[in-house]
Amino acid sequence: MDFRSAEAEARYDAVVERAAGLVVGLDFDGTLAPIVEDPTEATILPGTGELLVELAESVAALAVITGRPARQVLALGGLEEVGTAVGEHGRVLHVLGQYGNERWSSVERRIVSPQPPRGLSTFELRLPGLLRRHDAAEAYVEDKGLAVGIHTRRLADPRAAFDRLLEPVRSLAGELGLQVEPGRLVIEVRAPGTDKGAAVRRLVDQVGAEAFCFVGDDLGDVAAFEAVHALREEGAVAGLLVCAGSPEEPALRDLADVVVDGPEGVQDFLRRLAADTGVRTG
């Protein structure tokens, strides 16, 4: 666990001091679950669910904020069971899927979701031709309902394929009024207007948070990092930013207060946070 500066250590202490009003937000892939070639097999790291339940004893709320569909994350993470256990401590687990477009909580226990964006079905019809033209016909295309993910991890040169596809995909998406979200060897296309930063701000308002810790690993988490940073600068909350470091995608390292080593490092961080907030509050 690498605290990037003395100021970062002070920020950690500040969120611990405000544990009773602390919301802990976490990405899923690369943060709670290891990155795998087949995204349908990305399960939460064993033991993490128990750590989340332990942490719930001393913080205001927990949230998983992800680009995946909420229903998929609930299943892959066993999060309905985690939510039940969190509820026994009088706390709430929020699952915000598809960058906050879908909402589930351990209180309401149903997924609230809008209609798919205009233009997405046309994008999906035109995508196979685009992939063939750019020598990426074997890319894995994930239909998320409200978005489409184009994964290059299975191709012979995943990074080169990602780089070839990014601008053509961005051009087609823009033509259809859609937004592109690059990630770790995946390009996601979805409706504009909602990102993880907006999801963070809504949670702060909803919970009345006094502190917010966000843990992520990818370009899709930049908006959440920026939102926590802005809220911290505004004096609205104490804020801590944790990067689950990856050699594939170093974008968050320079923005983070703390860098840990992937999902295993996230477990270590959650374990320490649970211990320190438990000491301070109990």
Tab-separated table of N, CA and C in Angstrom, residues 33-154:
chain	number	residue	atom	x	y	z
A	33	ALA	N	-12.900	-7.490	-8.594
A	33	ALA	CA	-12.736	-8.739	-9.352
A	33	ALA	C	-11.515	-8.632	-10.249
A	34	PRO	N	-10.692	-9.674	-10.315
A	34	PRO	CA	-9.552	-9.664	-11.243
A	34	PRO	C	-10.023	-9.567	-12.690
A	35	ILE	N	-9.239	-8.903	-13.536
A	35	ILE	CA	-9.531	-8.838	-14.958
A	35	ILE	C	-9.293	-10.219	-15.587
A	36	VAL	N	-10.279	-10.684	-16.375
A	36	VAL	CA	-10.164	-11.981	-17.054
A	36	VAL	C	-10.535	-11.796	-18.525
A	37	GLU	N	-10.150	-12.770	-19.360
A	37	GLU	CA	-10.414	-12.661	-20.792
A	37	GLU	C	-11.900	-12.643	-21.095
A	38	ASP	N	-12.675	-13.460	-20.396
A	38	ASP	CA	-14.120	-13.515	-20.608
A	38	ASP	C	-14.798	-12.720	-19.494
A	39	PRO	N	-15.349	-11.535	-19.805
A	39	PRO	CA	-15.934	-10.690	-18.751
A	39	PRO	C	-17.100	-11.338	-18.018
A	40	THR	N	-17.717	-12.366	-18.611
A	40	THR	CA	-18.826	-13.037	-17.924
A	40	THR	C	-18.328	-13.945	-16.806
A	41	GLU	N	-17.009	-14.116	-16.699
A	41	GLU	CA	-16.442	-14.973	-15.657
A	41	GLU	C	-15.671	-14.182	-14.601
A	42	ALA	N	-15.852	-12.880	-14.570
A	42	ALA	CA	-15.114	-12.022	-13.643
A	42	ALA	C	-15.810	-11.993	-12.287
A	43	THR	N	-15.455	-12.902	-11.426
A	43	THR	CA	-16.089	-12.980	-10.114
A	43	THR	C	-15.280	-12.229	-9.067
A	44	ILE	N	-15.973	-11.792	-8.053
A	44	ILE	CA	-15.344	-11.058	-6.958
A	44	ILE	C	-14.288	-11.933	-6.275
A	45	LEU	N	-13.186	-11.315	-5.875
A	45	LEU	CA	-12.111	-12.063	-5.234
A	45	LEU	C	-12.619	-12.677	-3.928
A	46	PRO	N	-12.371	-13.976	-3.709
A	46	PRO	CA	-12.852	-14.607	-2.472
A	46	PRO	C	-12.391	-13.840	-1.229
A	47	GLY	N	-13.315	-13.662	-0.309
A	47	GLY	CA	-13.016	-12.959	0.935
A	47	GLY	C	-13.393	-11.496	0.919
A	48	THR	N	-13.564	-10.916	-0.279
A	48	THR	CA	-13.869	-9.483	-0.345
A	48	THR	C	-15.265	-9.182	0.184
A	49	GLY	N	-16.227	-10.050	-0.086
A	49	GLY	CA	-17.578	-9.824	0.420
A	49	GLY	C	-17.601	-9.734	1.937
A	50	GLU	N	-16.861	-10.617	2.578
A	50	GLU	CA	-16.803	-10.597	4.044
A	50	GLU	C	-16.158	-9.312	4.552
A	51	LEU	N	-15.155	-8.820	3.833
A	51	LEU	CA	-14.514	-7.562	4.227
A	51	LEU	C	-15.479	-6.388	4.099
A	52	LEU	N	-16.289	-6.402	3.045
A	52	LEU	CA	-17.271	-5.329	2.884
A	52	LEU	C	-18.286	-5.337	4.025
A	53	VAL	N	-18.713	-6.511	4.419
A	53	VAL	CA	-19.659	-6.617	5.537
A	53	VAL	C	-19.014	-6.113	6.824
A	54	GLU	N	-17.758	-6.485	7.041
A	54	GLU	CA	-17.052	-6.007	8.232
A	54	GLU	C	-16.929	-4.487	8.226
A	55	LEU	N	-16.590	-3.922	7.070
A	55	LEU	CA	-16.440	-2.472	6.965
A	55	LEU	C	-17.768	-1.759	7.210
A	56	ALA	N	-18.862	-2.382	6.799
A	56	ALA	CA	-20.185	-1.766	6.958
A	56	ALA	C	-20.538	-1.479	8.413
A	57	GLU	N	-19.887	-2.151	9.336
A	57	GLU	CA	-20.173	-1.910	10.753
A	57	GLU	C	-19.846	-0.487	11.177
A	58	SER	N	-18.918	0.171	10.466
A	58	SER	CA	-18.437	1.454	10.975
A	58	SER	C	-18.499	2.605	9.975
A	59	VAL	N	-19.061	2.392	8.772
A	59	VAL	CA	-19.192	3.490	7.818
A	59	VAL	C	-20.665	3.729	7.505
A	60	ALA	N	-20.940	4.826	6.792
A	60	ALA	CA	-22.331	5.177	6.527
A	60	ALA	C	-22.969	4.300	5.456
A	61	ALA	N	-22.217	4.001	4.385
A	61	ALA	CA	-22.776	3.221	3.277
A	61	ALA	C	-21.649	2.711	2.397
A	62	LEU	N	-21.960	1.672	1.618
A	62	LEU	CA	-21.049	1.118	0.626
A	62	LEU	C	-21.713	1.207	-0.738
A	63	ALA	N	-20.892	1.371	-1.790
A	63	ALA	CA	-21.444	1.447	-3.137
A	63	ALA	C	-20.487	0.793	-4.125
A	64	VAL	N	-21.033	-0.026	-5.001
A	64	VAL	CA	-20.292	-0.540	-6.146
A	64	VAL	C	-20.768	0.261	-7.356
A	65	ILE	N	-19.842	0.984	-7.975
A	65	ILE	CA	-20.163	1.879	-9.092
A	65	ILE	C	-19.403	1.357	-10.307
A	66	THR	N	-20.124	0.867	-11.299
A	66	THR	CA	-19.496	0.077	-12.361
A	66	THR	C	-20.102	0.380	-13.723
A	67	GLY	N	-19.340	0.090	-14.761
A	67	GLY	CA	-19.880	0.179	-16.107
A	67	GLY	C	-20.697	-1.031	-16.496
A	68	ARG	N	-20.616	-2.087	-15.726
A	68	ARG	CA	-21.388	-3.299	-16.021
A	68	ARG	C	-22.871	-3.102	-15.702
A	69	PRO	N	-23.731	-3.923	-16.314
A	69	PRO	CA	-25.137	-3.930	-15.893
A	69	PRO	C	-25.254	-4.328	-14.428
A	70	ALA	N	-26.151	-3.702	-13.712
A	70	ALA	CA	-26.299	-3.964	-12.280
A	70	ALA	C	-26.627	-5.427	-12.007
A	71	ARG	N	-27.499	-6.012	-12.823
A	71	ARG	CA	-27.895	-7.402	-12.585
A	71	ARG	C	-26.695	-8.342	-12.694
A	72	GLN	N	-25.832	-8.075	-13.654
A	72	GLN	CA	-24.646	-8.908	-13.853
A	72	GLN	C	-23.702	-8.803	-12.657
A	73	VAL	N	-23.502	-7.602	-12.159
A	73	VAL	CA	-22.598	-7.398	-11.023
A	73	VAL	C	-23.161	-8.031	-9.756
A	74	LEU	N	-24.454	-7.926	-9.563
A	74	LEU	CA	-25.072	-8.566	-8.400
A	74	LEU	C	-24.795	-10.068	-8.401
A	75	ALA	N	-24.875	-10.681	-9.580
A	75	ALA	CA	-24.653	-12.126	-9.673
A	75	ALA	C	-23.182	-12.476	-9.524
A	76	LEU	N	-22.311	-11.781	-10.250
A	76	LEU	CA	-20.879	-12.110	-10.234
A	76	LEU	C	-20.243	-11.827	-8.877
A	77	GLY	N	-20.761	-10.827	-8.184
A	77	GLY	CA	-20.181	-10.464	-6.900
A	77	GLY	C	-20.874	-11.055	-5.697
A	78	GLY	N	-21.974	-11.782	-5.917
A	78	GLY	CA	-22.745	-12.258	-4.770
A	78	GLY	C	-23.223	-11.091	-3.919
A	79	LEU	N	-23.537	-9.975	-4.573
A	79	LEU	CA	-23.778	-8.732	-3.830
A	79	LEU	C	-25.161	-8.669	-3.180
A	80	GLU	N	-26.103	-9.467	-3.648
A	80	GLU	CA	-27.393	-9.495	-2.942
A	80	GLU	C	-27.201	-10.059	-1.538
A	81	GLU	N	-26.387	-11.113	-1.423
A	81	GLU	CA	-26.102	-11.683	-0.108
A	81	GLU	C	-25.295	-10.713	0.747
A	82	VAL	N	-24.321	-10.034	0.118
A	82	VAL	CA	-23.548	-9.014	0.850
A	82	VAL	C	-24.487	-7.923	1.342
A	83	GLY	N	-25.425	-7.503	0.494
A	83	GLY	CA	-26.366	-6.463	0.885
A	83	GLY	C	-27.233	-6.873	2.060
A	84	THR	N	-27.645	-8.126	2.079
A	84	THR	CA	-28.435	-8.627	3.204
A	84	THR	C	-27.632	-8.547	4.499
A	85	ALA	N	-26.365	-8.966	4.434
A	85	ALA	CA	-25.521	-8.934	5.634
A	85	ALA	C	-25.217	-7.511	6.057
A	86	VAL	N	-24.997	-6.620	5.088
A	86	VAL	CA	-24.766	-5.199	5.393
A	86	VAL	C	-25.985	-4.612	6.093
A	87	GLY	N	-27.173	-5.012	5.636
A	87	GLY	CA	-28.407	-4.515	6.236
A	87	GLY	C	-28.562	-4.904	7.693
A	88	GLU	N	-27.937	-6.018	8.080
A	88	GLU	CA	-28.002	-6.437	9.484
A	88	GLU	C	-27.260	-5.461	10.401
A	89	HIS	N	-26.369	-4.655	9.817
A	89	HIS	CA	-25.670	-3.613	10.578
A	89	HIS	C	-26.377	-2.263	10.444
A	90	GLY	N	-27.553	-2.267	9.820
A	90	GLY	CA	-28.290	-1.025	9.637
A	90	GLY	C	-27.715	-0.132	8.565
A	91	ARG	N	-26.916	-0.707	7.657
A	91	ARG	CA	-26.301	0.067	6.592
A	91	ARG	C	-26.884	-0.354	5.244
A	92	VAL	N	-26.523	0.385	4.194
A	92	VAL	CA	-27.066	0.131	2.860
A	92	VAL	C	-25.915	-0.106	1.888
A	93	LEU	N	-26.080	-1.123	1.045
A	93	LEU	CA	-25.196	-1.338	-0.093
A	93	LEU	C	-25.918	-0.852	-1.339
A	94	HIS	N	-25.274	0.056	-2.064
A	94	HIS	CA	-25.797	0.553	-3.334
A	94	HIS	C	-25.013	-0.089	-4.468
A	95	VAL	N	-25.708	-0.505	-5.510
A	95	VAL	CA	-25.056	-0.964	-6.734
A	95	VAL	C	-25.543	-0.054	-7.857
A	96	LEU	N	-24.614	0.700	-8.436
A	96	LEU	CA	-24.928	1.626	-9.518
A	96	LEU	C	-24.291	1.069	-10.784
A	97	GLY	N	-25.120	0.519	-11.655
A	97	GLY	CA	-24.630	-0.122	-12.862
A	97	GLY	C	-24.656	0.810	-14.050
A	98	GLN	N	-23.891	0.453	-15.083
A	98	GLN	CA	-23.845	1.223	-16.322
A	98	GLN	C	-23.609	2.709	-16.039
A	99	TYR	N	-22.567	2.953	-15.234
A	99	TYR	CA	-22.108	4.308	-14.908
A	99	TYR	C	-23.160	5.121	-14.162
A	100	GLY	N	-24.020	4.439	-13.430
A	100	GLY	CA	-25.036	5.130	-12.651
A	100	GLY	C	-26.395	5.186	-13.305
A	101	ASN	N	-26.511	4.688	-14.549
A	101	ASN	CA	-27.818	4.674	-15.215
A	101	ASN	C	-28.772	3.674	-14.576
A	102	GLU	N	-28.215	2.603	-13.980
A	102	GLU	CA	-29.038	1.613	-13.282
A	102	GLU	C	-28.765	1.706	-11.782
A	103	ARG	N	-29.819	1.574	-10.977
A	103	ARG	CA	-29.666	1.702	-9.526
A	103	ARG	C	-30.333	0.526	-8.819
A	104	TRP	N	-29.621	-0.020	-7.832
A	104	TRP	CA	-30.138	-1.072	-6.959
A	104	TRP	C	-29.634	-0.766	-5.569
A	105	SER	N	-30.428	-1.060	-4.552
A	105	SER	CA	-29.941	-0.928	-3.180
A	105	SER	C	-30.435	-2.112	-2.369
A	106	SER	N	-29.735	-2.376	-1.279
A	106	SER	CA	-30.108	-3.500	-0.414
A	106	SER	C	-31.373	-3.213	0.370
A	107	VAL	N	-31.899	-2.003	0.249
A	107	VAL	CA	-33.177	-1.668	0.877
A	107	VAL	C	-34.322	-1.934	-0.103
A	108	GLU	N	-34.226	-1.354	-1.320
A	108	GLU	CA	-35.310	-1.515	-2.295
A	108	GLU	C	-35.248	-2.857	-3.015
A	109	ARG	N	-34.032	-3.358	-3.255
A	109	ARG	CA	-33.805	-4.675	-3.854
A	109	ARG	C	-34.492	-4.856	-5.199
A	110	ARG	N	-34.495	-3.820	-6.000
A	110	ARG	CA	-34.944	-3.921	-7.386
A	110	ARG	C	-34.116	-2.962	-8.221
A	111	ILE	N	-33.951	-3.283	-9.485
A	111	ILE	CA	-33.136	-2.476	-10.376
A	111	ILE	C	-34.011	-1.450	-11.079
A	112	VAL	N	-33.627	-0.197	-10.960
A	112	VAL	CA	-34.305	0.894	-11.664
A	112	VAL	C	-33.437	1.267	-12.857
A	113	SER	N	-34.026	1.205	-14.061
A	113	SER	CA	-33.231	1.375	-15.275
A	113	SER	C	-34.013	2.148	-16.333
A	114	PRO	N	-33.350	3.038	-17.090
A	114	PRO	CA	-34.028	3.727	-18.189
A	114	PRO	C	-34.093	2.858	-19.441
A	115	GLN	N	-34.695	3.396	-20.493
A	115	GLN	CA	-34.726	2.718	-21.786
A	115	GLN	C	-33.357	2.831	-22.468
A	116	PRO	N	-33.007	1.869	-23.352
A	116	PRO	CA	-31.746	1.980	-24.099
A	116	PRO	C	-31.697	3.285	-24.886
A	117	PRO	N	-30.515	3.852	-25.063
A	117	PRO	CA	-30.404	5.138	-25.756
A	117	PRO	C	-30.702	5.033	-27.239
A	118	ARG	N	-31.202	6.113	-27.806
A	118	ARG	CA	-31.400	6.180	-29.249
A	118	ARG	C	-30.056	5.995	-29.950
A	119	GLY	N	-30.075	5.323	-31.029
A	119	GLY	CA	-28.857	5.155	-31.818
A	119	GLY	C	-28.081	3.905	-31.488
A	120	LEU	N	-28.338	3.278	-30.330
A	120	LEU	CA	-27.527	2.131	-29.937
A	120	LEU	C	-27.785	0.929	-30.845
A	121	SER	N	-29.032	0.689	-31.216
A	121	SER	CA	-29.318	-0.457	-32.085
A	121	SER	C	-28.680	-0.258	-33.459
A	122	THR	N	-28.690	0.977	-33.968
A	122	THR	CA	-28.033	1.263	-35.249
A	122	THR	C	-26.532	1.059	-35.133
A	123	PHE	N	-25.961	1.486	-34.007
A	123	PHE	CA	-24.521	1.281	-33.782
A	123	PHE	C	-24.190	-0.210	-33.822
A	124	GLU	N	-25.002	-1.023	-33.161
A	124	GLU	CA	-24.746	-2.468	-33.128
A	124	GLU	C	-24.852	-3.096	-34.524
A	125	LEU	N	-25.765	-2.590	-35.361
A	125	LEU	CA	-25.906	-3.115	-36.711
A	125	LEU	C	-24.690	-2.777	-37.572
A	126	ARG	N	-24.108	-1.608	-37.340
A	126	ARG	CA	-22.990	-1.163	-38.166
A	126	ARG	C	-21.632	-1.602	-37.615
A	127	LEU	N	-21.613	-2.080	-36.388
A	127	LEU	CA	-20.342	-2.419	-35.741
A	127	LEU	C	-19.588	-3.566	-36.425
A	128	PRO	N	-20.233	-4.686	-36.816
A	128	PRO	CA	-19.454	-5.771	-37.429
A	128	PRO	C	-18.651	-5.323	-38.645
A	129	GLY	N	-19.240	-4.469	-39.490
A	129	GLY	CA	-18.520	-3.962	-40.649
A	129	GLY	C	-17.317	-3.117	-40.241
A	130	LEU	N	-17.497	-2.296	-39.221
A	130	LEU	CA	-16.386	-1.476	-38.730
A	130	LEU	C	-15.246	-2.357	-38.225
A	131	LEU	N	-15.593	-3.411	-37.481
A	131	LEU	CA	-14.558	-4.304	-36.949
A	131	LEU	C	-13.803	-5.006	-38.079
A	132	ARG	N	-14.524	-5.435	-39.119
A	132	ARG	CA	-13.855	-6.096	-40.248
A	132	ARG	C	-12.906	-5.141	-40.961
A	133	ARG	N	-13.337	-3.901	-41.155
A	133	ARG	CA	-12.508	-2.933	-41.880
A	133	ARG	C	-11.215	-2.615	-41.129
A	134	HIS	N	-11.234	-2.803	-39.822
A	134	HIS	CA	-10.061	-2.451	-39.023
A	134	HIS	C	-9.384	-3.676	-38.423
A	135	ASP	N	-9.539	-4.803	-39.114
A	135	ASP	CA	-8.826	-6.040	-38.780
A	135	ASP	C	-9.033	-6.441	-37.322
A	136	ALA	N	-10.299	-6.376	-36.899
A	136	ALA	CA	-10.621	-6.742	-35.514
A	136	ALA	C	-11.949	-7.490	-35.459
A	137	ALA	N	-12.204	-8.295	-36.495
A	137	ALA	CA	-13.496	-8.980	-36.586
A	137	ALA	C	-13.735	-9.933	-35.426
A	138	GLU	N	-12.654	-10.420	-34.795
A	138	GLU	CA	-12.797	-11.373	-33.701
A	138	GLU	C	-12.887	-10.710	-32.322
A	139	ALA	N	-12.950	-9.403	-32.289
A	139	ALA	CA	-13.129	-8.723	-30.994
A	139	ALA	C	-14.427	-9.202	-30.349
A	140	TYR	N	-14.414	-9.317	-29.031
A	140	TYR	CA	-15.602	-9.761	-28.312
A	140	TYR	C	-16.521	-8.565	-28.078
A	141	VAL	N	-17.759	-8.652	-28.547
A	141	VAL	CA	-18.738	-7.573	-28.406
A	141	VAL	C	-19.722	-7.957	-27.308
A	142	GLU	N	-19.801	-7.129	-26.291
A	142	GLU	CA	-20.658	-7.385	-25.132
A	142	GLU	C	-21.867	-6.449	-25.171
A	143	ASP	N	-23.038	-7.012	-25.291
A	143	ASP	CA	-24.274	-6.229	-25.277
A	143	ASP	C	-24.710	-6.052	-23.826
A	144	LYS	N	-24.694	-4.813	-23.353
A	144	LYS	CA	-25.035	-4.536	-21.960
A	144	LYS	C	-26.455	-4.002	-21.795
A	145	GLY	N	-27.197	-3.955	-22.869
A	145	GLY	CA	-28.557	-3.420	-22.774
A	145	GLY	C	-28.587	-1.923	-22.997
A	146	LEU	N	-27.919	-1.180	-22.127
A	146	LEU	CA	-27.844	0.274	-22.251
A	146	LEU	C	-26.530	0.725	-22.886
A	147	ALA	N	-25.662	-0.220	-23.211
A	147	ALA	CA	-24.350	0.098	-23.765
A	147	ALA	C	-23.811	-1.122	-24.501
A	148	VAL	N	-22.732	-0.899	-25.238
A	148	VAL	CA	-22.026	-1.973	-25.930
A	148	VAL	C	-20.549	-1.870	-25.568
A	149	GLY	N	-19.960	-3.012	-25.191
A	149	GLY	CA	-18.533	-3.048	-24.905
A	149	GLY	C	-17.799	-3.828	-25.987
A	150	ILE	N	-16.716	-3.267	-26.489
A	150	ILE	CA	-15.898	-3.926	-27.520
A	150	ILE	C	-14.570	-4.280	-26.873
A	151	HIS	N	-14.349	-5.564	-26.634
A	151	HIS	CA	-13.169	-6.044	-25.918
A	151	HIS	C	-12.111	-6.545	-26.908
A	152	THR	N	-10.883	-6.083	-26.770
A	152	THR	CA	-9.800	-6.536	-27.654
A	152	THR	C	-8.835	-7.489	-26.958
A	153	ARG	N	-9.102	-7.845	-25.721
A	153	ARG	CA	-8.161	-8.646	-24.927
A	153	ARG	C	-7.869	-10.009	-25.565
A	154	ARG	N	-8.821	-10.574	-26.294
A	154	ARG	CA	-8.635	-11.903	-26.871
A	154	ARG	C	-7.845	-11.892	-28.180
